[in-house]
PDB file of C-alpha atoms in Angstrom:
ATOM      1  CA  MET A   1       0.000   0.000   0.000  1.00 95.00           C
ATOM      2  CA  GLU A   2       1.383   3.385  -0.978  1.00 94.00           C
ATOM      3  CA  ILE A   3       1.993   5.711   1.971  1.00 95.00           C
ATOM      4  CA  PHE A   4       3.502   8.718   0.172  1.00 96.00           C
ATOM      5  CA  ARG A   5       4.418   9.817  -3.353  1.00 95.00           C
ATOM      6  CA  GLY A   6       6.544  12.840  -4.203  1.00 93.00           C
ATOM      7  CA  ARG A   7       8.368  13.971  -7.329  1.00 88.00           C
ATOM      8  CA  ARG A   8      11.453  11.776  -6.741  1.00 88.00           C
ATOM      9  CA  LEU A   9      10.402   9.440  -3.951  1.00 92.00           C
ATOM     10  CA  TRP A  10       7.606   7.110  -2.960  1.00 96.00           C
ATOM     11  CA  ILE A  11       7.071   4.988   0.142  1.00 97.00           C
ATOM     12  CA  GLU A  12       5.010   1.845   0.540  1.00 97.00           C
ATOM     13  CA  THR A  13       4.149  -0.815   3.068  1.00 97.00           C
ATOM     14  CA  LYS A  14       4.349  -4.281   1.623  1.00 95.00           C
ATOM     15  CA  THR A  15       3.882  -7.824   2.845  1.00 97.00           C
ATOM     16  CA  ILE A  16       7.049  -9.692   1.916  1.00 95.00           C
ATOM     17  CA  ARG A  17       7.897 -13.369   2.148  1.00 96.00           C
ATOM     18  CA  LEU A  18      11.338 -14.081   3.597  1.00 95.00           C
ATOM     19  CA  PRO A  19      13.421 -16.955   2.179  1.00 96.00           C
ATOM     20  CA  THR A  20      12.367 -18.918   5.299  1.00 96.00           C
ATOM     21  CA  GLY A  21       8.717 -18.622   4.241  1.00 96.00           C
ATOM     22  CA  THR A  22       7.825 -16.185   7.023  1.00 97.00           C
ATOM     23  CA  GLU A  23       5.724 -13.194   5.980  1.00 97.00           C
ATOM     24  CA  ARG A  24       6.332  -9.729   7.395  1.00 96.00           C
ATOM     25  CA  GLU A  25       4.917  -6.260   6.817  1.00 97.00           C
ATOM     26  CA  LYS A  26       7.756  -3.909   5.781  1.00 96.00           C
ATOM     27  CA  VAL A  27       8.133  -0.263   4.798  1.00 97.00           C
ATOM     28  CA  ILE A  28      10.128   0.266   1.593  1.00 97.00           C
ATOM     29  CA  VAL A  29      11.426   3.632   0.383  1.00 97.00           C
ATOM     30  CA  HIS A  30      11.769   4.005  -3.396  1.00 96.00           C
ATOM     31  CA  PRO A  31      13.821   7.090  -4.312  1.00 95.00           C
ATOM     32  CA  SER A  32      15.040   7.778  -7.813  1.00 95.00           C
ATOM     33  CA  ASN A  33      18.414   6.237  -8.564  1.00 96.00           C
ATOM     34  CA  ALA A  34      21.440   8.511  -8.431  1.00 98.00           C
ATOM     35  CA  VAL A  35      25.052   8.931  -9.499  1.00 98.00           C
ATOM     36  CA  ALA A  36      28.253   9.884  -7.682  1.00 98.00           C
ATOM     37  CA  ILE A  37      31.327  11.206  -9.460  1.00 98.00           C
ATOM     38  CA  PHE A  38      34.967  11.323  -8.300  1.00 98.00           C
ATOM     39  CA  PRO A  39      36.636  14.203 -10.200  1.00 98.00           C
ATOM     40  CA  ILE A  40      40.371  13.656 -10.196  1.00 98.00           C
ATOM     41  CA  GLU A  41      43.170  15.446 -12.011  1.00 96.00           C
ATOM     42  CA  GLY A  42      46.703  14.226 -11.426  1.00 95.00           C
ATOM     43  CA  ASP A  43      47.411  14.243  -7.696  1.00 97.00           C
ATOM     44  CA  ARG A  44      44.409  16.477  -6.840  1.00 98.00           C
ATOM     45  CA  CYS A  45      40.653  15.899  -6.661  1.00 98.00           C
ATOM     46  CA  LYS A  46      37.559  17.970  -6.117  1.00 98.00           C
ATOM     47  CA  LEU A  47      35.233  17.322  -3.186  1.00 98.00           C
ATOM     48  CA  LEU A  48      32.210  19.280  -2.084  1.00 98.00           C
ATOM     49  CA  LYS A  49      31.658  20.847   1.298  1.00 98.00           C
ATOM     50  CA  GLN A  50      27.888  20.584   1.204  1.00 96.00           C
ATOM     51  CA  TYR A  51      25.168  21.454   3.706  1.00 95.00           C
ATOM     52  CA  ARG A  52      22.842  18.498   4.318  1.00 95.00           C
ATOM     53  CA  TYR A  53      19.603  19.523   6.010  1.00 93.00           C
ATOM     54  CA  ALA A  54      18.698  15.988   7.221  1.00 94.00           C
ATOM     55  CA  ILE A  55      21.727  16.035   9.536  1.00 96.00           C
ATOM     56  CA  ASP A  56      21.923  19.856   9.853  1.00 97.00           C
ATOM     57  CA  GLN A  57      25.618  20.045   9.054  1.00 96.00           C
ATOM     58  CA  TYR A  58      28.194  20.370   6.312  1.00 97.00           C
ATOM     59  CA  ILE A  59      29.970  17.236   5.123  1.00 98.00           C
ATOM     60  CA  LEU A  60      32.688  16.509   2.576  1.00 98.00           C
ATOM     61  CA  GLU A  61      31.479  14.402  -0.319  1.00 98.00           C
ATOM     62  CA  VAL A  62      31.901  13.712  -4.005  1.00 98.00           C
ATOM     63  CA  PRO A  63      29.538  15.413  -6.468  1.00 98.00           C
ATOM     64  CA  ALA A  64      26.324  13.419  -6.809  1.00 97.00           C
ATOM     65  CA  GLY A  65      22.768  13.760  -7.950  1.00 96.00           C
ATOM     66  CA  THR A  66      19.487  12.147  -8.819  1.00 95.00           C
ATOM     67  CA  MET A  67      18.799  10.689 -12.233  1.00 96.00           C
ATOM     68  CA  GLU A  68      15.931  12.254 -14.165  1.00 92.00           C
ATOM     69  CA  GLN A  69      13.192   9.947 -15.476  1.00 90.00           C
ATOM     70  CA  GLY A  70      14.604   7.979 -18.436  1.00 93.00           C
ATOM     71  CA  GLU A  71      18.091   9.491 -18.098  1.00 95.00           C
ATOM     72  CA  GLU A  72      21.112   7.192 -18.440  1.00 98.00           C
ATOM     73  CA  PRO A  73      23.589   7.182 -15.518  1.00 98.00           C
ATOM     74  CA  LEU A  74      26.481   8.438 -17.673  1.00 98.00           C
ATOM     75  CA  VAL A  75      24.426  11.438 -18.847  1.00 97.00           C
ATOM     76  CA  THR A  76      23.426  12.227 -15.268  1.00 97.00           C
ATOM     77  CA  ALA A  77      27.070  12.000 -14.162  1.00 98.00           C
ATOM     78  CA  GLY A  78      28.195  14.526 -16.772  1.00 97.00           C
ATOM     79  CA  ARG A  79      25.366  16.924 -15.926  1.00 96.00           C
ATOM     80  CA  GLU A  80      25.759  16.692 -12.153  1.00 96.00           C
ATOM     81  CA  LEU A  81      29.532  17.159 -12.328  1.00 97.00           C
ATOM     82  CA  ILE A  82      29.061  20.462 -14.163  1.00 96.00           C
ATOM     83  CA  GLU A  83      26.147  21.601 -11.968  1.00 94.00           C
ATOM     84  CA  GLU A  84      27.963  20.987  -8.707  1.00 95.00           C
ATOM     85  CA  THR A  85      31.621  21.730  -9.504  1.00 96.00           C
ATOM     86  CA  GLY A  86      31.607  23.944 -12.594  1.00 95.00           C
ATOM     87  CA  PHE A  87      33.830  21.415 -14.392  1.00 97.00           C
ATOM     88  CA  ALA A  88      33.141  19.041 -17.275  1.00 97.00           C
ATOM     89  CA  ALA A  89      35.074  15.817 -17.791  1.00 98.00           C
ATOM     90  CA  LYS A  90      36.404  14.587 -21.116  1.00 98.00           C
ATOM     91  CA  THR A  91      36.716  11.080 -19.631  1.00 98.00           C
ATOM     92  CA  ILE A  92      34.073   9.495 -17.377  1.00 98.00           C
ATOM     93  CA  VAL A  93      34.663   5.878 -16.378  1.00 98.00           C
ATOM     94  CA  PRO A  94      31.923   3.707 -14.801  1.00 98.00           C
ATOM     95  CA  LYS A  95      32.940   2.144 -11.483  1.00 98.00           C
ATOM     96  CA  GLY A  96      29.878  -0.007 -10.772  1.00 98.00           C
ATOM     97  CA  PHE A  97      27.134   0.794  -8.308  1.00 98.00           C
ATOM     98  CA  ILE A  98      26.208   0.509  -4.644  1.00 98.00           C
ATOM     99  CA  TYR A  99      22.948   0.032  -2.758  1.00 98.00           C
ATOM    100  CA  THR A 100      22.843   2.776  -0.135  1.00 95.00           C
ATOM    101  CA  THR A 101      20.761   1.213   2.628  1.00 95.00           C
ATOM    102  CA  PRO A 102      19.191  -2.060   1.447  1.00 96.00           C
ATOM    103  CA  GLY A 103      17.528  -2.653   4.809  1.00 94.00           C
ATOM    104  CA  PHE A 104      14.729  -0.260   3.845  1.00 96.00           C
ATOM    105  CA  THR A 105      15.364   1.224   0.396  1.00 97.00           C
ATOM    106  CA  ASP A 106      16.086   0.029  -3.139  1.00 97.00           C
ATOM    107  CA  GLU A 107      18.155   3.151  -3.939  1.00 96.00           C
ATOM    108  CA  LYS A 108      21.060   2.463  -6.265  1.00 97.00           C
ATOM    109  CA  ILE A 109      23.928   4.911  -6.807  1.00 98.00           C
ATOM    110  CA  PHE A 110      26.001   4.491  -9.967  1.00 98.00           C
ATOM    111  CA  LEU A 111      29.665   5.360  -9.435  1.00 98.00           C
ATOM    112  CA  PHE A 112      31.959   7.171 -11.879  1.00 98.00           C
ATOM    113  CA  GLU A 113      35.528   8.435 -12.059  1.00 98.00           C
ATOM    114  CA  ALA A 114      35.941  11.714 -13.975  1.00 98.00           C
ATOM    115  CA  ARG A 115      39.228  12.906 -15.517  1.00 98.00           C
ATOM    116  CA  ASP A 116      40.464  15.482 -18.029  1.00 98.00           C
ATOM    117  CA  LEU A 117      38.520  18.300 -16.360  1.00 97.00           C
ATOM    118  CA  SER A 118      37.832  21.706 -17.866  1.00 96.00           C
ATOM    119  CA  PRO A 119      35.703  24.629 -16.662  1.00 94.00           C
ATOM    120  CA  SER A 120      32.078  24.582 -17.846  1.00 90.00           C
ATOM    121  CA  GLN A 121      28.977  26.649 -17.182  1.00 81.00           C
ATOM    122  CA  GLU A 122      26.654  24.513 -19.319  1.00 73.00           C
ATOM    123  CA  TYR A 123      24.461  23.841 -16.270  1.00 69.00           C
ATOM    124  CA  GLY A 124      23.893  26.051 -13.229  1.00 67.00           C
ATOM    125  CA  LYS A 125      23.773  25.026  -9.582  1.00 71.00           C
ATOM    126  CA  ASP A 126      20.459  23.973  -8.060  1.00 69.00           C
ATOM    127  CA  GLU A 127      18.931  26.724  -5.904  1.00 73.00           C
ATOM    128  CA  ASP A 128      18.466  24.493  -2.863  1.00 74.00           C
ATOM    129  CA  GLU A 129      22.102  23.348  -2.673  1.00 77.00           C
ATOM    130  CA  VAL A 130      24.693  25.037  -0.480  1.00 86.00           C
ATOM    131  CA  ILE A 131      28.011  23.859  -1.922  1.00 93.00           C
ATOM    132  CA  GLU A 132      31.656  24.880  -1.804  1.00 95.00           C
ATOM    133  CA  VAL A 133      34.123  23.076  -4.095  1.00 96.00           C
ATOM    134  CA  ILE A 134      37.236  21.988  -2.195  1.00 97.00           C
ATOM    135  CA  ASP A 135      40.508  21.018  -3.901  1.00 97.00           C
ATOM    136  CA  VAL A 136      42.118  18.092  -2.029  1.00 98.00           C
ATOM    137  CA  ALA A 137      45.360  16.171  -2.469  1.00 98.00           C
ATOM    138  CA  VAL A 138      44.565  12.552  -3.389  1.00 98.00           C
ATOM    139  CA  ARG A 139      47.227  11.317  -0.950  1.00 97.00           C
ATOM    140  CA  ASP A 140      45.238  12.915   1.923  1.00 98.00           C
ATOM    141  CA  LEU A 141      42.013  10.973   1.243  1.00 98.00           C
ATOM    142  CA  PRO A 142      42.788   7.737   3.152  1.00 97.00           C
ATOM    143  CA  GLY A 143      43.692   9.744   6.258  1.00 97.00           C
ATOM    144  CA  MET A 144      40.566  11.878   5.903  1.00 98.00           C
ATOM    145  CA  ILE A 145      38.467   8.713   5.845  1.00 97.00           C
ATOM    146  CA  ARG A 146      40.307   7.261   8.854  1.00 97.00           C
ATOM    147  CA  ASP A 147      40.066  10.432  10.955  1.00 98.00           C
ATOM    148  CA  GLY A 148      36.385  10.986  10.173  1.00 98.00           C
ATOM    149  CA  SER A 149      36.793  14.099   8.012  1.00 98.00           C
ATOM    150  CA  ILE A 150      34.975  12.133   5.282  1.00 98.00           C
ATOM    151  CA  VAL A 151      31.953  10.244   6.643  1.00 98.00           C
ATOM    152  CA  ASP A 152      29.707  10.040   3.576  1.00 98.00           C
ATOM    153  CA  GLY A 153      29.209   6.411   2.529  1.00 97.00           C
ATOM    154  CA  LYS A 154      29.037   6.933  -1.232  1.00 98.00           C
ATOM    155  CA  THR A 155      32.186   9.040  -1.115  1.00 98.00           C
ATOM    156  CA  ILE A 156      34.120   6.428   0.838  1.00 98.00           C
ATOM    157  CA  CYS A 157      32.959   3.658  -1.530  1.00 98.00           C
ATOM    158  CA  LEU A 158      33.833   5.658  -4.632  1.00 98.00           C
ATOM    159  CA  ILE A 159      37.298   6.593  -3.374  1.00 98.00           C
ATOM    160  CA  GLN A 160      37.895   2.909  -2.644  1.00 97.00           C
ATOM    161  CA  ARG A 161      36.728   1.882  -6.118  1.00 97.00           C
ATOM    162  CA  CYS A 162      38.912   4.480  -7.838  1.00 96.00           C
ATOM    163  CA  LEU A 163      42.051   4.410  -5.692  1.00 93.00           C
ATOM    164  CA  GLY A 164      41.898   1.032  -3.980  1.00 86.00           C
ATOM    165  CA  CYS A 165      42.705   2.602  -0.604  1.00 67.00           C
TER     166      CYS A 165
END
């Protein structure tokens, strides 16, 4: 049974059958799928210091965004990179996907590495985003993850996929 439907998200309660045969009533959140992009150039990368209202704080994260209806992940990645950083990438390499929180949502985030960056103003920033682009040395990323400077799950996964650290 549908509980809520918005522009990019809907929530339902559903009776599911577990592999053991037991039935349970569960709440499932269905957001639109998304992309996350790791922009890297030589020994430097671009992260975002972004305000996230759900936790009422700024966090460091990779550029990311929701896929529009019918949009391919690679197209979304190119668009979101420009919108959030002001840079386009000549090379965008798929790095798989992750499920964000499969205990209650089917959200999938497609991961990409972006290289050969150049300034672009093809797309403007979204009005509801408070973002500062931060230039970071790639060698500092593992320590930033260890010390808790980077706590965003998609960012940690994407850095791991791209750098193997």
